[in-house]
CSV table of C-alpha atoms in Angstrom, one decimal:
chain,number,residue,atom,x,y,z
A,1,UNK,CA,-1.0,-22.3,23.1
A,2,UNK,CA,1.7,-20.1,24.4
A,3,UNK,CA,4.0,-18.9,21.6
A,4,UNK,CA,7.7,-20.0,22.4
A,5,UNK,CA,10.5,-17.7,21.2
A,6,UNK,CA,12.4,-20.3,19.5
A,7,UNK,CA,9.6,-20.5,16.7
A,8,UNK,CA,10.5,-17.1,16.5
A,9,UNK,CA,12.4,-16.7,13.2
A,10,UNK,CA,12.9,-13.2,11.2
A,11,UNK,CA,13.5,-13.6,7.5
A,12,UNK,CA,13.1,-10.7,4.4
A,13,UNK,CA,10.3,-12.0,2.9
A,14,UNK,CA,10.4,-13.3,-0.6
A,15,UNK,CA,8.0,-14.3,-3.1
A,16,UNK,CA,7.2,-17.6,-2.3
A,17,UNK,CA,6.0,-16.7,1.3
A,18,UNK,CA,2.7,-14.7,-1.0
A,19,UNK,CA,1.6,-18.2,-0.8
A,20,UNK,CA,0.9,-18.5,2.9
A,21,UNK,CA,1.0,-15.2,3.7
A,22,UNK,CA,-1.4,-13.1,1.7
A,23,UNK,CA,-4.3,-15.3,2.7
A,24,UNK,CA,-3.6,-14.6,6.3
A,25,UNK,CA,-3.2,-11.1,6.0
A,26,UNK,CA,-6.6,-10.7,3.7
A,27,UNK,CA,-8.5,-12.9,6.1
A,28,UNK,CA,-7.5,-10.1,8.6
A,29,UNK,CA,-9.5,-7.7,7.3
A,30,UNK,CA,-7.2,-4.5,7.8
A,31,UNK,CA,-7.5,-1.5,6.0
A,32,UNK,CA,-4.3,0.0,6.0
A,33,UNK,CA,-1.4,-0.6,3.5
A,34,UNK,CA,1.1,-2.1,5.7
A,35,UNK,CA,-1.3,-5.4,6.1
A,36,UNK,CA,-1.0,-5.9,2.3
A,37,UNK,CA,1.9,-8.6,1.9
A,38,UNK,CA,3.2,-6.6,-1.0
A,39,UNK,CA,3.5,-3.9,0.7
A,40,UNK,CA,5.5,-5.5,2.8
A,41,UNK,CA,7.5,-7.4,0.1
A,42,UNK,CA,7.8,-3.9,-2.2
A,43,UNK,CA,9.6,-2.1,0.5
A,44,UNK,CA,11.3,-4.9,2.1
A,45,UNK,CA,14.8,-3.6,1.0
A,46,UNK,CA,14.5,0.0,1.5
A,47,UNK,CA,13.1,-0.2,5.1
A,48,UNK,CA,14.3,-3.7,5.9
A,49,UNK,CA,11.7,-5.2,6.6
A,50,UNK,CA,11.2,-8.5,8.0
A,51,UNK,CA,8.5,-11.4,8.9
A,52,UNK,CA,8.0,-14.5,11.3
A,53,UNK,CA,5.5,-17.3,11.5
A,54,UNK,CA,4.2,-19.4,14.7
A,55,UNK,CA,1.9,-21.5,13.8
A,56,UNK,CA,-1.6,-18.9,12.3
A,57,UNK,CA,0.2,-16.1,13.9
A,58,UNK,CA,2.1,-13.5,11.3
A,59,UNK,CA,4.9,-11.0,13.0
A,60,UNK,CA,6.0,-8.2,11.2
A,61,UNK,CA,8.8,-5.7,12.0
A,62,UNK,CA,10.6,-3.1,10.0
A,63,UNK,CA,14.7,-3.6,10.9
A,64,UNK,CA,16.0,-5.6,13.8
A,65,UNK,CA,17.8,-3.4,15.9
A,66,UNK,CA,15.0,-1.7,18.1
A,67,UNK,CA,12.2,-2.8,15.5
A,68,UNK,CA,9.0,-1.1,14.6
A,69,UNK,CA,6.8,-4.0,14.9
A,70,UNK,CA,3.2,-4.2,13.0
A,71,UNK,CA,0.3,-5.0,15.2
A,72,UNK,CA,0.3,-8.9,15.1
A,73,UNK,CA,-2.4,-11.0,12.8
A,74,UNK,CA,-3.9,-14.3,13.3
A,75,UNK,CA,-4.9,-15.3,16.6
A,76,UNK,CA,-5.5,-13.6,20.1
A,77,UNK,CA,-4.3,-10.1,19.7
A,78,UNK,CA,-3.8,-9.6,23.5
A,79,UNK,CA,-1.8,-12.5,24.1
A,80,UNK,CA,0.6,-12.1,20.9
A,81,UNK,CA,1.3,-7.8,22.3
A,82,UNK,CA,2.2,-9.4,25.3
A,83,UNK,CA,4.0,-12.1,24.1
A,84,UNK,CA,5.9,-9.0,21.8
A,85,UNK,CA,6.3,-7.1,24.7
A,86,UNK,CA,8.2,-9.8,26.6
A,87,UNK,CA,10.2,-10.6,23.5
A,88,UNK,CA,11.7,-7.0,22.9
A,89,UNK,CA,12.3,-6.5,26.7
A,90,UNK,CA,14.2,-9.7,26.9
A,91,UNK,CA,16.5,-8.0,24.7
A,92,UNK,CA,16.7,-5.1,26.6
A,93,UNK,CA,14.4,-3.3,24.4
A,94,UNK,CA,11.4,-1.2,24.2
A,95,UNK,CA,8.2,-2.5,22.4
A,96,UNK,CA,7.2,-0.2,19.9
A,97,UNK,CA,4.1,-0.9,17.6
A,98,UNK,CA,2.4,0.4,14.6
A,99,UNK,CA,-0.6,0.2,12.8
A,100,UNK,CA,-3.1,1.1,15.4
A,101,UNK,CA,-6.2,2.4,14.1
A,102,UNK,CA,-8.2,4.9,17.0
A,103,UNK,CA,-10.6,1.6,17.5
A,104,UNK,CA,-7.5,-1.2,17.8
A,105,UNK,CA,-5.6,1.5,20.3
A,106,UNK,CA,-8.6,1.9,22.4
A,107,UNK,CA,-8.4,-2.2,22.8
A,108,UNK,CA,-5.2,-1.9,23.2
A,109,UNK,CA,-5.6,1.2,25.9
A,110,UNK,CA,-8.4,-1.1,27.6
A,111,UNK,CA,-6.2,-4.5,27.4
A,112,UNK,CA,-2.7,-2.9,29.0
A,113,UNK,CA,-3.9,0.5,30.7
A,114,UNK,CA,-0.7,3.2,30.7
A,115,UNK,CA,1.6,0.7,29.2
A,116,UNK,CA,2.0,2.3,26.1
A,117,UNK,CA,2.6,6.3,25.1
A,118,UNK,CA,1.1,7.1,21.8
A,119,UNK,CA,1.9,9.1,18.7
A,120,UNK,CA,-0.2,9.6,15.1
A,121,UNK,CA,2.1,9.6,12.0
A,122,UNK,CA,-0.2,11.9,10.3
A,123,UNK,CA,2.2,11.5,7.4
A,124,UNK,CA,1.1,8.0,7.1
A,125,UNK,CA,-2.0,8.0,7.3
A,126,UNK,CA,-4.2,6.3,4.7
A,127,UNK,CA,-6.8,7.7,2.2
A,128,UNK,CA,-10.0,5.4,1.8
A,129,UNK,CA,-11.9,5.9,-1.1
A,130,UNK,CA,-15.3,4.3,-2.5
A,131,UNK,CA,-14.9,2.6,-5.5
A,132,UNK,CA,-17.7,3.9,-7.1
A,133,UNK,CA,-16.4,7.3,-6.9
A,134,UNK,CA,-13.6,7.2,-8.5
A,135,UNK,CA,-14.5,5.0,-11.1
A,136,UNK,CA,-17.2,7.4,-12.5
A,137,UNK,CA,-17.0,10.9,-10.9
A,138,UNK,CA,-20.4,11.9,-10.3
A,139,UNK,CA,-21.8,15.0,-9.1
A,140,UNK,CA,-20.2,17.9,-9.1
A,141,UNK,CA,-17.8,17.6,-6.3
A,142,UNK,CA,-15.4,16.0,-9.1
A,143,UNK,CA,-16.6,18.3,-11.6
A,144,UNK,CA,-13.2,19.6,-12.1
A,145,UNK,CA,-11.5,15.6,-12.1
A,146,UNK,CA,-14.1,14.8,-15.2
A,147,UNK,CA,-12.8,18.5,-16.6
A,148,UNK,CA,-9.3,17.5,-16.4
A,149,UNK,CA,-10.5,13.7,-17.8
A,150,UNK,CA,-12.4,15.4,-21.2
A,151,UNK,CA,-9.7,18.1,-21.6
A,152,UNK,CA,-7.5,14.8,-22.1
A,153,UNK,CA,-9.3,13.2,-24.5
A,154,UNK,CA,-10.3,15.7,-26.4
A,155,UNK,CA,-5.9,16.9,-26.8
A,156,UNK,CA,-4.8,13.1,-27.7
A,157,UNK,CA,-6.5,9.7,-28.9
A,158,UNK,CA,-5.6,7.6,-26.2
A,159,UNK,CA,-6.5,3.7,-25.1
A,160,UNK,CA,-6.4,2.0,-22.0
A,161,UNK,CA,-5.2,-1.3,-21.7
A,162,UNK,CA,-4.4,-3.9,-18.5
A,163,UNK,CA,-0.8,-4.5,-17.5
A,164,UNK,CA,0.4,-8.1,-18.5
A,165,UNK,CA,3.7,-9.7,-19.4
A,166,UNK,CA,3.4,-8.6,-23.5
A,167,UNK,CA,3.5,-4.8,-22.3
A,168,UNK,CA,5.1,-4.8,-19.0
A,169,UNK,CA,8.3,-4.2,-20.6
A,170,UNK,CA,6.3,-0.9,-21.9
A,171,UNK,CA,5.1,0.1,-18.5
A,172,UNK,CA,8.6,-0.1,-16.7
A,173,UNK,CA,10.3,1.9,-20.0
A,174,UNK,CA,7.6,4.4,-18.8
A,175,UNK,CA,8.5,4.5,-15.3
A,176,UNK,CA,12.2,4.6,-16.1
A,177,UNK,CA,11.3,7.6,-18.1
A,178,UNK,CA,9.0,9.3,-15.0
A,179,UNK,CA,12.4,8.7,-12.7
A,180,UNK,CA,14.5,10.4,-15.6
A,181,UNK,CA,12.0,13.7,-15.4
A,182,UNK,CA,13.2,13.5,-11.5
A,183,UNK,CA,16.8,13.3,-11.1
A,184,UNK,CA,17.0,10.1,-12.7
A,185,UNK,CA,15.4,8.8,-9.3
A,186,UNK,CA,18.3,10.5,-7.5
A,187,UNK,CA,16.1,10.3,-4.3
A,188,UNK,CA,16.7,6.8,-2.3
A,189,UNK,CA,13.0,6.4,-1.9
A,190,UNK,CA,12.1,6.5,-5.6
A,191,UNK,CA,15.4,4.3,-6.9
A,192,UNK,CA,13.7,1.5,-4.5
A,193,UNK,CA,10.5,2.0,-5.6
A,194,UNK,CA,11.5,1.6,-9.0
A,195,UNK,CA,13.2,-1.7,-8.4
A,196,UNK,CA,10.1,-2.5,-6.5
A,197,UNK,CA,8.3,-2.0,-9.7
A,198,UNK,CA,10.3,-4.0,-12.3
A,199,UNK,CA,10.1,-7.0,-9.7
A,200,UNK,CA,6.5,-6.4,-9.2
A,201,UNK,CA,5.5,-6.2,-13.0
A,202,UNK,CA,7.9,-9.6,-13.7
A,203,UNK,CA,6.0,-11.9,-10.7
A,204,UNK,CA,2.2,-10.7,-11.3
A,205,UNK,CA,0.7,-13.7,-11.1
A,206,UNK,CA,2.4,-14.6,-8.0
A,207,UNK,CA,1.6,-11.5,-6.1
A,208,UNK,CA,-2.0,-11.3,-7.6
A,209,UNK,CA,-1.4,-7.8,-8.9
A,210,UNK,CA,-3.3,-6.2,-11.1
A,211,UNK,CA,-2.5,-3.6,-13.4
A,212,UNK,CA,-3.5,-0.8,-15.9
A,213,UNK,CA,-1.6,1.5,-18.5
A,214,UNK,CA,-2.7,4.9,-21.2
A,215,UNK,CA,-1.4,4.4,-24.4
A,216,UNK,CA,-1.2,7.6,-26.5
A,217,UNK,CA,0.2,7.4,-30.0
A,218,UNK,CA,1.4,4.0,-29.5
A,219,UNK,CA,3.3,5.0,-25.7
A,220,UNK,CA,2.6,4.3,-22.6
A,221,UNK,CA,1.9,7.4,-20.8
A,222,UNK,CA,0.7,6.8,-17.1
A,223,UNK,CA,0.6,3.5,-15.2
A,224,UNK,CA,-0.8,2.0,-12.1
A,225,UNK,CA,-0.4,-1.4,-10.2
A,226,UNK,CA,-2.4,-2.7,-7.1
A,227,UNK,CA,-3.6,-6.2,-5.3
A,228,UNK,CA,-6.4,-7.0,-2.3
A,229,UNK,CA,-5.7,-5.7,1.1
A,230,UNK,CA,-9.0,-7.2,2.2
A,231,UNK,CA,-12.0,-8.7,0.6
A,232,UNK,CA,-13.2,-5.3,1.2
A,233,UNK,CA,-10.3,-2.8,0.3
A,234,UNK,CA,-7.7,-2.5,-2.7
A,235,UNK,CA,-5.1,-1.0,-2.3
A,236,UNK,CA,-2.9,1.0,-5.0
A,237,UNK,CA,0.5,0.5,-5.0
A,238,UNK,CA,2.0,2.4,-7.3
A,239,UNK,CA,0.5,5.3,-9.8
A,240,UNK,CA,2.6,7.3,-12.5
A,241,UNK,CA,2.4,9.5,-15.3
A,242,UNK,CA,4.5,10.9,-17.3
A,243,UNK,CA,4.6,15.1,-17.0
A,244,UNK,CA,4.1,16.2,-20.3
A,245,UNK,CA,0.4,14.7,-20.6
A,246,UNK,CA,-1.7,16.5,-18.4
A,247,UNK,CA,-5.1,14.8,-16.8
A,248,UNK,CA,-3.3,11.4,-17.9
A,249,UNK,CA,-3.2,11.1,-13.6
A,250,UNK,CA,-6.7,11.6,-13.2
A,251,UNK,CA,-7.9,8.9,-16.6
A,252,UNK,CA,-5.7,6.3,-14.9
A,253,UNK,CA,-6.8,6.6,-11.8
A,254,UNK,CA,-10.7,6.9,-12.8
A,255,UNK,CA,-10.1,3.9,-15.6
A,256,UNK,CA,-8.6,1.4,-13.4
A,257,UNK,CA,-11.3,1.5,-10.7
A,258,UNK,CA,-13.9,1.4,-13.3
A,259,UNK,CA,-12.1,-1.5,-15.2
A,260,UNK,CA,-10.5,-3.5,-12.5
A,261,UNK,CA,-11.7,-2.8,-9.3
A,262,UNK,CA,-15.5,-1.9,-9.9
A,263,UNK,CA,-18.0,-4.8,-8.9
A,264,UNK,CA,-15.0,-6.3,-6.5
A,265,UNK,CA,-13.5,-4.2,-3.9
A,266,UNK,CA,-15.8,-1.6,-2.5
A,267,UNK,CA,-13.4,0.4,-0.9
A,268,UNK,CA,-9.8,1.5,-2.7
A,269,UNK,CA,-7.1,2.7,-0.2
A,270,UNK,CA,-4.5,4.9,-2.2
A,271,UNK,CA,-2.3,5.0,1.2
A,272,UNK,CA,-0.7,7.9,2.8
A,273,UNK,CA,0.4,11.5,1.5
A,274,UNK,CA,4.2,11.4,2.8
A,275,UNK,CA,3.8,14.4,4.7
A,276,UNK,CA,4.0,16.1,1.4
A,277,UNK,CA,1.8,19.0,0.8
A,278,UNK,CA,1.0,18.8,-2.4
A,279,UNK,CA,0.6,14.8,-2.1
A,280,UNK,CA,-2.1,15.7,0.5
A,281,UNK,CA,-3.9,18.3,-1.5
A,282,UNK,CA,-4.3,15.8,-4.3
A,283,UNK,CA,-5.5,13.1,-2.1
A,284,UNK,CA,-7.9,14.7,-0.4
A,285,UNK,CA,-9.4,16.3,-3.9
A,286,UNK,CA,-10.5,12.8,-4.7
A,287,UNK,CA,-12.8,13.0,-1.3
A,288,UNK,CA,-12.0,10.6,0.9
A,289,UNK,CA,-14.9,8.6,2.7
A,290,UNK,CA,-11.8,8.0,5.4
A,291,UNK,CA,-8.4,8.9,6.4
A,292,UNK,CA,-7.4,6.2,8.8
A,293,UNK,CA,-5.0,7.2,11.3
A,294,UNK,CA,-1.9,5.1,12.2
């Protein structure tokens, strides 16, 4: 059935709408970041972002004034580009989509030949990791990551323990201490993503969010926080570590998959690099079994 534009109704999405919405998005079966609903919900302040039902059919746009719109889910594809397409030129606007994998823009190449001009944001796109690998480090392409892991342990007795509402309080004490070794969070960016954080680690449950911390002398030292974007891929929201313990990035990250993830998600994404070099270098370290393009 045809989708009419008066069903058409853009809201910020708020916690509640996890309910309906996460199961769509999972039953997707995306890999990218962008198709995880608290992704979406994280960063809906800083990049205003915005969704819309019709019916089993989930629009999402970043901003309404010429809108960034993520390739629909639920239903025929085809029809709901077109239907997209329609919509932003009734405005007197240009469709612009993202999201598109090089498989999904080949469809889309093959369903609307020379409609569309196409550009990669390398800086978003997203590292795919097996599980497996970064849970235990084998072989000796991460013989330096289990280095960095043993010089760790053998400088500090430390513990792991997951995030839940008697330490959260903890973990977001450590963050505000990560932004204070930055500027205090001067950077727009980071002041969101902290805020993102604090609402994050207070609705759990809701979001299905899971989470892990390092304790070293009775302080949380490094933190992470993740949920499902697919019965097939996890994706890792957030990951900190305070500067002054070195390797403590490398045992949160390796303790977490092994802990949490292991023996459910087979793949982890730990999303894109930002452009920034360093960010990159580190990602790709981990060895990647995919970087998927957007």
């Amino acid at each position: 059935m045809p989708i009419d534009t008066k069903e058409l109704i853009f809201k910020e999405p708020t916690i509640d709408d996890a309910i309906w919405a996460s199961p769509m998005l999972r039953n997707a079966g995306m890999k990218i970041c962008e198709f995880s609903f608290n992704t979406i919900w994280m960063w809906r302040k800083y990049y205003g972002n915005e969704i819309a039902r019709a019916g089993e059919v989930i629009f999402i746009r970043s901003g309404n004034v010429e809108p960034l719109y993520l390739l629909p889910v639920g239903g025929d594809m085809r029809e709901n580009i077109k239907f997209l397409e329609k919509y932003q030129h009734d405005k007197g606007e240009q469709l612009m989509i993202f999201g598109a994998d090089s498989n999904i823009r080949e469809q889309i190449e093959n369903w609307f030949p020379g409609n569309f001009d196409w550009e990669p944001s390398e800086a978003d796109f997203d590292y795919i990791y097996n599980t497996e690998d970064l849970a235990f480090l084998k072989g000796k392409k991460y013989h330096s990551k289990r280095n960095h892991i043993a010089a760790f342990s053998n400088q500090y007795d430390w513990s792991y323990e997951s995030i839940n509402s008697d330490n959260s309080d903890e973990v977001f004490d450590m963050v505000t201490k990560w932004c204070h070794e930055r500027g205090n969070c001067s950077d727009p960016g980071l002041r969101s993503e902290r805020k993102s954080i604090a609402e994050a680690l207070k609705n759990m449950n809701k979001l299905s969010i899971s989470g892990g911390l390092i304790r070293v002398d009775g302080s949380v030292v490094a933190m992470t926080l993740g949920s499902p974007i697919s019965d097939e891929v996890f994706d890792v929201h957030v990951e900190k570590a305070l500067s002054d313990y070195g390797g403590a990035y490398a045992v949160i990250n390796s303790e977490f998959a092994r802990r949490e993830i292991m023996d459910k998600y087979p793949l982890i994404n730990r999303e894109n690099d930002l452009g920034i070099e360093g960010l990159r270098r580190a990602k790709k370290s981990y060895r990647p079994v995919q970087i998927v393009e957007k």
